């Protein structure tokens, strides 16, 4: 009987100590919604200028980023931050028809490297790399194939811009 009592007491103490540790660990956590931004974060996002685009896909990503960060207001007059964007595109044929060696389906992969800098000092605040994938089905018709590729590029560019914006917002919200 004394063994049972000792085990029960030990178990209660163990769970009490574990619960206390969990409370102490979670006491330092901040809980806030993932997409919630405060006014300081919104103001910081609205004061970002993005580098000039050199390709059509970079332009799609840049325009979408400007729209997402400014809330549709356009580029800032006096930006506090600069973001340098470099985007690489890769079109991968996934499903090949072996008799004609033509792709039937593919993936459009966009990879972006970005650097957030404070404009006044030139200090690098954050660097990051994000990628997005859009699936595409290829038609026999040449124009339909070109259009499907462009639509996949646009979808991947929009997704990439949202990922970059989320990264920037999480960093600026600190």
JSON list of N, CA and C in Angstrom, two decimals, residues 13-66:
[
{"chain": "A", "resi": 13, "resn": "UNK", "atom": "N", "xyz": [3.11, 15.15, -8.30]},
{"chain": "A", "resi": 13, "resn": "UNK", "atom": "CA", "xyz": [4.18, 16.14, -8.29]},
{"chain": "A", "resi": 13, "resn": "UNK", "atom": "C", "xyz": [4.78, 16.32, -9.68]},
{"chain": "A", "resi": 14, "resn": "UNK", "atom": "N", "xyz": [4.92, 15.22, -10.40]},
{"chain": "A", "resi": 14, "resn": "UNK", "atom": "CA", "xyz": [5.48, 15.27, -11.76]},
{"chain": "A", "resi": 14, "resn": "UNK", "atom": "C", "xyz": [4.58, 16.10, -12.67]},
{"chain": "A", "resi": 15, "resn": "UNK", "atom": "N", "xyz": [3.27, 15.84, -12.65]},
{"chain": "A", "resi": 15, "resn": "UNK", "atom": "CA", "xyz": [2.35, 16.59, -13.50]},
{"chain": "A", "resi": 15, "resn": "UNK", "atom": "C", "xyz": [2.23, 18.05, -13.07]},
{"chain": "A", "resi": 16, "resn": "UNK", "atom": "N", "xyz": [2.30, 18.31, -11.78]},
{"chain": "A", "resi": 16, "resn": "UNK", "atom": "CA", "xyz": [2.26, 19.69, -11.30]},
{"chain": "A", "resi": 16, "resn": "UNK", "atom": "C", "xyz": [3.50, 20.45, -11.77]},
{"chain": "A", "resi": 17, "resn": "UNK", "atom": "N", "xyz": [4.66, 19.81, -11.68]},
{"chain": "A", "resi": 17, "resn": "UNK", "atom": "CA", "xyz": [5.90, 20.46, -12.14]},
{"chain": "A", "resi": 17, "resn": "UNK", "atom": "C", "xyz": [5.87, 20.66, -13.65]},
{"chain": "A", "resi": 18, "resn": "UNK", "atom": "N", "xyz": [5.35, 19.68, -14.39]},
{"chain": "A", "resi": 18, "resn": "UNK", "atom": "CA", "xyz": [5.23, 19.81, -15.85]},
{"chain": "A", "resi": 18, "resn": "UNK", "atom": "C", "xyz": [4.28, 20.94, -16.23]},
{"chain": "A", "resi": 19, "resn": "UNK", "atom": "N", "xyz": [3.17, 21.04, -15.54]},
{"chain": "A", "resi": 19, "resn": "UNK", "atom": "CA", "xyz": [2.22, 22.12, -15.81]},
{"chain": "A", "resi": 19, "resn": "UNK", "atom": "C", "xyz": [2.82, 23.48, -15.50]},
{"chain": "A", "resi": 20, "resn": "UNK", "atom": "N", "xyz": [3.57, 23.57, -14.42]},
{"chain": "A", "resi": 20, "resn": "UNK", "atom": "CA", "xyz": [4.23, 24.82, -14.07]},
{"chain": "A", "resi": 20, "resn": "UNK", "atom": "C", "xyz": [5.26, 25.22, -15.13]},
{"chain": "A", "resi": 21, "resn": "UNK", "atom": "N", "xyz": [6.01, 24.24, -15.63]},
{"chain": "A", "resi": 21, "resn": "UNK", "atom": "CA", "xyz": [6.99, 24.52, -16.70]},
{"chain": "A", "resi": 21, "resn": "UNK", "atom": "C", "xyz": [6.29, 25.02, -17.96]},
{"chain": "A", "resi": 22, "resn": "UNK", "atom": "N", "xyz": [5.17, 24.40, -18.33]},
{"chain": "A", "resi": 22, "resn": "UNK", "atom": "CA", "xyz": [4.43, 24.85, -19.50]},
{"chain": "A", "resi": 22, "resn": "UNK", "atom": "C", "xyz": [3.92, 26.28, -19.33]},
{"chain": "A", "resi": 23, "resn": "UNK", "atom": "N", "xyz": [3.43, 26.60, -18.15]},
{"chain": "A", "resi": 23, "resn": "UNK", "atom": "CA", "xyz": [2.96, 27.96, -17.89]},
{"chain": "A", "resi": 23, "resn": "UNK", "atom": "C", "xyz": [4.10, 28.97, -17.99]},
{"chain": "A", "resi": 24, "resn": "UNK", "atom": "N", "xyz": [5.25, 28.62, -17.46]},
{"chain": "A", "resi": 24, "resn": "UNK", "atom": "CA", "xyz": [6.40, 29.53, -17.52]},
{"chain": "A", "resi": 24, "resn": "UNK", "atom": "C", "xyz": [6.88, 29.71, -18.96]},
{"chain": "A", "resi": 25, "resn": "UNK", "atom": "N", "xyz": [6.92, 28.63, -19.72]},
{"chain": "A", "resi": 25, "resn": "UNK", "atom": "CA", "xyz": [7.37, 28.72, -21.11]},
{"chain": "A", "resi": 25, "resn": "UNK", "atom": "C", "xyz": [6.40, 29.51, -21.97]},
{"chain": "A", "resi": 26, "resn": "UNK", "atom": "N", "xyz": [5.11, 29.29, -21.76]},
{"chain": "A", "resi": 26, "resn": "UNK", "atom": "CA", "xyz": [4.13, 29.99, -22.60]},
{"chain": "A", "resi": 26, "resn": "UNK", "atom": "C", "xyz": [3.90, 31.43, -22.13]},
{"chain": "A", "resi": 27, "resn": "UNK", "atom": "N", "xyz": [4.40, 31.78, -20.97]},
{"chain": "A", "resi": 27, "resn": "UNK", "atom": "CA", "xyz": [4.25, 33.15, -20.48]},
{"chain": "A", "resi": 27, "resn": "UNK", "atom": "C", "xyz": [5.00, 34.16, -21.33]},
{"chain": "A", "resi": 28, "resn": "UNK", "atom": "N", "xyz": [6.07, 33.74, -21.98]},
{"chain": "A", "resi": 28, "resn": "UNK", "atom": "CA", "xyz": [6.85, 34.64, -22.83]},
{"chain": "A", "resi": 28, "resn": "UNK", "atom": "C", "xyz": [6.35, 34.72, -24.26]},
{"chain": "A", "resi": 29, "resn": "UNK", "atom": "N", "xyz": [5.35, 33.95, -24.59]},
{"chain": "A", "resi": 29, "resn": "UNK", "atom": "CA", "xyz": [4.85, 33.93, -25.98]},
{"chain": "A", "resi": 29, "resn": "UNK", "atom": "C", "xyz": [3.88, 35.08, -26.22]},
{"chain": "A", "resi": 30, "resn": "UNK", "atom": "N", "xyz": [3.95, 35.59, -27.42]},
{"chain": "A", "resi": 30, "resn": "UNK", "atom": "CA", "xyz": [2.96, 36.56, -27.86]},
{"chain": "A", "resi": 30, "resn": "UNK", "atom": "C", "xyz": [2.04, 35.86, -28.84]},
{"chain": "A", "resi": 31, "resn": "UNK", "atom": "N", "xyz": [0.77, 35.98, -28.62]},
{"chain": "A", "resi": 31, "resn": "UNK", "atom": "CA", "xyz": [-0.18, 35.36, -29.53]},
{"chain": "A", "resi": 31, "resn": "UNK", "atom": "C", "xyz": [-0.93, 36.48, -30.23]},
{"chain": "A", "resi": 32, "resn": "UNK", "atom": "N", "xyz": [-0.84, 36.47, -31.56]},
{"chain": "A", "resi": 32, "resn": "UNK", "atom": "CA", "xyz": [-1.61, 37.41, -32.35]},
{"chain": "A", "resi": 32, "resn": "UNK", "atom": "C", "xyz": [-1.96, 36.74, -33.66]},
{"chain": "A", "resi": 33, "resn": "UNK", "atom": "N", "xyz": [-3.01, 37.17, -34.30]},
{"chain": "A", "resi": 33, "resn": "UNK", "atom": "CA", "xyz": [-3.42, 36.54, -35.55]},
{"chain": "A", "resi": 33, "resn": "UNK", "atom": "C", "xyz": [-2.33, 36.65, -36.61]},
{"chain": "A", "resi": 34, "resn": "UNK", "atom": "N", "xyz": [-2.26, 35.64, -37.47]},
{"chain": "A", "resi": 34, "resn": "UNK", "atom": "CA", "xyz": [-1.20, 35.55, -38.47]},
{"chain": "A", "resi": 34, "resn": "UNK", "atom": "C", "xyz": [-1.21, 36.74, -39.42]},
{"chain": "A", "resi": 35, "resn": "UNK", "atom": "N", "xyz": [-2.37, 37.13, -39.92]},
{"chain": "A", "resi": 35, "resn": "UNK", "atom": "CA", "xyz": [-2.43, 38.19, -40.91]},
{"chain": "A", "resi": 35, "resn": "UNK", "atom": "C", "xyz": [-2.82, 39.54, -40.32]},
{"chain": "A", "resi": 36, "resn": "UNK", "atom": "N", "xyz": [-2.88, 39.64, -39.00]},
{"chain": "A", "resi": 36, "resn": "UNK", "atom": "CA", "xyz": [-3.21, 40.91, -38.38]},
{"chain": "A", "resi": 36, "resn": "UNK", "atom": "C", "xyz": [-1.98, 41.81, -38.41]},
{"chain": "A", "resi": 37, "resn": "UNK", "atom": "N", "xyz": [-2.21, 43.05, -38.76]},
{"chain": "A", "resi": 37, "resn": "UNK", "atom": "CA", "xyz": [-1.12, 44.02, -38.73]},
{"chain": "A", "resi": 37, "resn": "UNK", "atom": "C", "xyz": [-1.58, 45.22, -37.93]},
{"chain": "A", "resi": 38, "resn": "UNK", "atom": "N", "xyz": [-0.67, 45.79, -37.21]},
{"chain": "A", "resi": 38, "resn": "UNK", "atom": "CA", "xyz": [-1.01, 47.00, -36.48]},
{"chain": "A", "resi": 38, "resn": "UNK", "atom": "C", "xyz": [-0.70, 48.21, -37.35]},
{"chain": "A", "resi": 39, "resn": "UNK", "atom": "N", "xyz": [-0.99, 49.39, -36.84]},
{"chain": "A", "resi": 39, "resn": "UNK", "atom": "CA", "xyz": [-0.80, 50.60, -37.65]},
{"chain": "A", "resi": 39, "resn": "UNK", "atom": "C", "xyz": [0.67, 50.86, -37.94]},
{"chain": "A", "resi": 40, "resn": "UNK", "atom": "N", "xyz": [1.57, 50.48, -37.03]},
{"chain": "A", "resi": 40, "resn": "UNK", "atom": "CA", "xyz": [3.00, 50.68, -37.28]},
{"chain": "A", "resi": 40, "resn": "UNK", "atom": "C", "xyz": [3.48, 49.79, -38.43]},
{"chain": "A", "resi": 41, "resn": "UNK", "atom": "N", "xyz": [3.02, 48.56, -38.44]},
{"chain": "A", "resi": 41, "resn": "UNK", "atom": "CA", "xyz": [3.40, 47.64, -39.52]},
{"chain": "A", "resi": 41, "resn": "UNK", "atom": "C", "xyz": [2.84, 48.11, -40.84]},
{"chain": "A", "resi": 42, "resn": "UNK", "atom": "N", "xyz": [1.58, 48.55, -40.84]},
{"chain": "A", "resi": 42, "resn": "UNK", "atom": "CA", "xyz": [0.97, 49.06, -42.08]},
{"chain": "A", "resi": 42, "resn": "UNK", "atom": "C", "xyz": [1.74, 50.27, -42.59]},
{"chain": "A", "resi": 43, "resn": "UNK", "atom": "N", "xyz": [2.10, 51.17, -41.69]},
{"chain": "A", "resi": 43, "resn": "UNK", "atom": "CA", "xyz": [2.85, 52.37, -42.10]},
{"chain": "A", "resi": 43, "resn": "UNK", "atom": "C", "xyz": [4.22, 51.98, -42.66]},
{"chain": "A", "resi": 44, "resn": "UNK", "atom": "N", "xyz": [4.87, 51.01, -42.03]},
{"chain": "A", "resi": 44, "resn": "UNK", "atom": "CA", "xyz": [6.18, 50.57, -42.52]},
{"chain": "A", "resi": 44, "resn": "UNK", "atom": "C", "xyz": [6.05, 49.90, -43.88]},
{"chain": "A", "resi": 45, "resn": "UNK", "atom": "N", "xyz": [5.01, 49.09, -44.07]},
{"chain": "A", "resi": 45, "resn": "UNK", "atom": "CA", "xyz": [4.80, 48.44, -45.37]},
{"chain": "A", "resi": 45, "resn": "UNK", "atom": "C", "xyz": [4.52, 49.46, -46.46]},
{"chain": "A", "resi": 46, "resn": "UNK", "atom": "N", "xyz": [3.79, 50.50, -46.11]},
{"chain": "A", "resi": 46, "resn": "UNK", "atom": "CA", "xyz": [3.45, 51.53, -47.10]},
{"chain": "A", "resi": 46, "resn": "UNK", "atom": "C", "xyz": [4.65, 52.40, -47.47]},
{"chain": "A", "resi": 47, "resn": "UNK", "atom": "N", "xyz": [5.73, 52.29, -46.71]},
{"chain": "A", "resi": 47, "resn": "UNK", "atom": "CA", "xyz": [6.91, 53.12, -47.00]},
{"chain": "A", "resi": 47, "resn": "UNK", "atom": "C", "xyz": [8.04, 52.30, -47.62]},
{"chain": "A", "resi": 48, "resn": "UNK", "atom": "N", "xyz": [7.68, 51.26, -48.36]},
{"chain": "A", "resi": 48, "resn": "UNK", "atom": "CA", "xyz": [8.68, 50.42, -49.04]},
{"chain": "A", "resi": 48, "resn": "UNK", "atom": "C", "xyz": [8.69, 50.75, -50.53]},
{"chain": "A", "resi": 49, "resn": "UNK", "atom": "N", "xyz": [9.90, 50.92, -51.06]},
{"chain": "A", "resi": 49, "resn": "UNK", "atom": "CA", "xyz": [10.05, 51.08, -52.51]},
{"chain": "A", "resi": 49, "resn": "UNK", "atom": "C", "xyz": [10.72, 49.82, -53.05]},
{"chain": "A", "resi": 50, "resn": "UNK", "atom": "N", "xyz": [10.18, 49.28, -54.14]},
{"chain": "A", "resi": 50, "resn": "UNK", "atom": "CA", "xyz": [10.70, 48.06, -54.73]},
{"chain": "A", "resi": 50, "resn": "UNK", "atom": "C", "xyz": [11.57, 48.39, -55.94]},
{"chain": "A", "resi": 51, "resn": "UNK", "atom": "N", "xyz": [12.59, 47.57, -56.15]},
{"chain": "A", "resi": 51, "resn": "UNK", "atom": "CA", "xyz": [13.53, 47.80, -57.26]},
{"chain": "A", "resi": 51, "resn": "UNK", "atom": "C", "xyz": [12.81, 47.68, -58.60]},
{"chain": "A", "resi": 52, "resn": "UNK", "atom": "N", "xyz": [13.40, 48.32, -59.60]},
{"chain": "A", "resi": 52, "resn": "UNK", "atom": "CA", "xyz": [12.82, 48.29, -60.94]},
{"chain": "A", "resi": 52, "resn": "UNK", "atom": "C", "xyz": [12.88, 46.88, -61.52]},
{"chain": "A", "resi": 53, "resn": "UNK", "atom": "N", "xyz": [11.88, 46.54, -62.30]},
{"chain": "A", "resi": 53, "resn": "UNK", "atom": "CA", "xyz": [11.81, 45.21, -62.90]},
{"chain": "A", "resi": 53, "resn": "UNK", "atom": "C", "xyz": [12.54, 45.19, -64.23]},
{"chain": "A", "resi": 54, "resn": "UNK", "atom": "N", "xyz": [13.13, 44.05, -64.54]},
{"chain": "A", "resi": 54, "resn": "UNK", "atom": "CA", "xyz": [13.82, 43.90, -65.82]},
{"chain": "A", "resi": 54, "resn": "UNK", "atom": "C", "xyz": [13.12, 42.90, -66.74]},
{"chain": "A", "resi": 55, "resn": "UNK", "atom": "N", "xyz": [12.21, 42.09, -66.21]},
{"chain": "A", "resi": 55, "resn": "UNK", "atom": "CA", "xyz": [11.46, 41.14, -67.03]},
{"chain": "A", "resi": 55, "resn": "UNK", "atom": "C", "xyz": [9.97, 41.30, -66.76]},
{"chain": "A", "resi": 56, "resn": "UNK", "atom": "N", "xyz": [9.16, 40.68, -67.61]},
{"chain": "A", "resi": 56, "resn": "UNK", "atom": "CA", "xyz": [7.71, 40.76, -67.44]},
{"chain": "A", "resi": 56, "resn": "UNK", "atom": "C", "xyz": [7.28, 40.12, -66.13]},
{"chain": "A", "resi": 57, "resn": "UNK", "atom": "N", "xyz": [7.89, 39.01, -65.75]},
{"chain": "A", "resi": 57, "resn": "UNK", "atom": "CA", "xyz": [7.50, 38.33, -64.52]},
{"chain": "A", "resi": 57, "resn": "UNK", "atom": "C", "xyz": [7.91, 39.14, -63.29]},
{"chain": "A", "resi": 58, "resn": "UNK", "atom": "N", "xyz": [9.10, 39.75, -63.33]},
{"chain": "A", "resi": 58, "resn": "UNK", "atom": "CA", "xyz": [9.51, 40.63, -62.24]},
{"chain": "A", "resi": 58, "resn": "UNK", "atom": "C", "xyz": [8.54, 41.80, -62.11]},
{"chain": "A", "resi": 59, "resn": "UNK", "atom": "N", "xyz": [8.06, 42.30, -63.24]},
{"chain": "A", "resi": 59, "resn": "UNK", "atom": "CA", "xyz": [7.09, 43.39, -63.22]},
{"chain": "A", "resi": 59, "resn": "UNK", "atom": "C", "xyz": [5.78, 42.95, -62.58]},
{"chain": "A", "resi": 60, "resn": "UNK", "atom": "N", "xyz": [5.34, 41.73, -62.89]},
{"chain": "A", "resi": 60, "resn": "UNK", "atom": "CA", "xyz": [4.12, 41.20, -62.27]},
{"chain": "A", "resi": 60, "resn": "UNK", "atom": "C", "xyz": [4.27, 41.12, -60.75]},
{"chain": "A", "resi": 61, "resn": "UNK", "atom": "N", "xyz": [5.39, 40.57, -60.30]},
{"chain": "A", "resi": 61, "resn": "UNK", "atom": "CA", "xyz": [5.64, 40.44, -58.86]},
{"chain": "A", "resi": 61, "resn": "UNK", "atom": "C", "xyz": [5.74, 41.82, -58.22]},
{"chain": "A", "resi": 62, "resn": "UNK", "atom": "N", "xyz": [6.46, 42.72, -58.85]},
{"chain": "A", "resi": 62, "resn": "UNK", "atom": "CA", "xyz": [6.65, 44.07, -58.30]},
{"chain": "A", "resi": 62, "resn": "UNK", "atom": "C", "xyz": [5.32, 44.81, -58.19]},
{"chain": "A", "resi": 63, "resn": "UNK", "atom": "N", "xyz": [4.51, 44.77, -59.25]},
{"chain": "A", "resi": 63, "resn": "UNK", "atom": "CA", "xyz": [3.21, 45.45, -59.21]},
{"chain": "A", "resi": 63, "resn": "UNK", "atom": "C", "xyz": [2.30, 44.86, -58.14]},
{"chain": "A", "resi": 64, "resn": "UNK", "atom": "N", "xyz": [2.31, 43.55, -58.01]},
{"chain": "A", "resi": 64, "resn": "UNK", "atom": "CA", "xyz": [1.48, 42.92, -56.98]},
{"chain": "A", "resi": 64, "resn": "UNK", "atom": "C", "xyz": [1.98, 43.29, -55.59]},
{"chain": "A", "resi": 65, "resn": "UNK", "atom": "N", "xyz": [3.29, 43.36, -55.39]},
{"chain": "A", "resi": 65, "resn": "UNK", "atom": "CA", "xyz": [3.84, 43.77, -54.10]},
{"chain": "A", "resi": 65, "resn": "UNK", "atom": "C", "xyz": [3.47, 45.21, -53.77]},
{"chain": "A", "resi": 66, "resn": "UNK", "atom": "N", "xyz": [3.54, 46.08, -54.75]},
{"chain": "A", "resi": 66, "resn": "UNK", "atom": "CA", "xyz": [3.16, 47.48, -54.52]},
{"chain": "A", "resi": 66, "resn": "UNK", "atom": "C", "xyz": [1.70, 47.55, -54.11]}
]
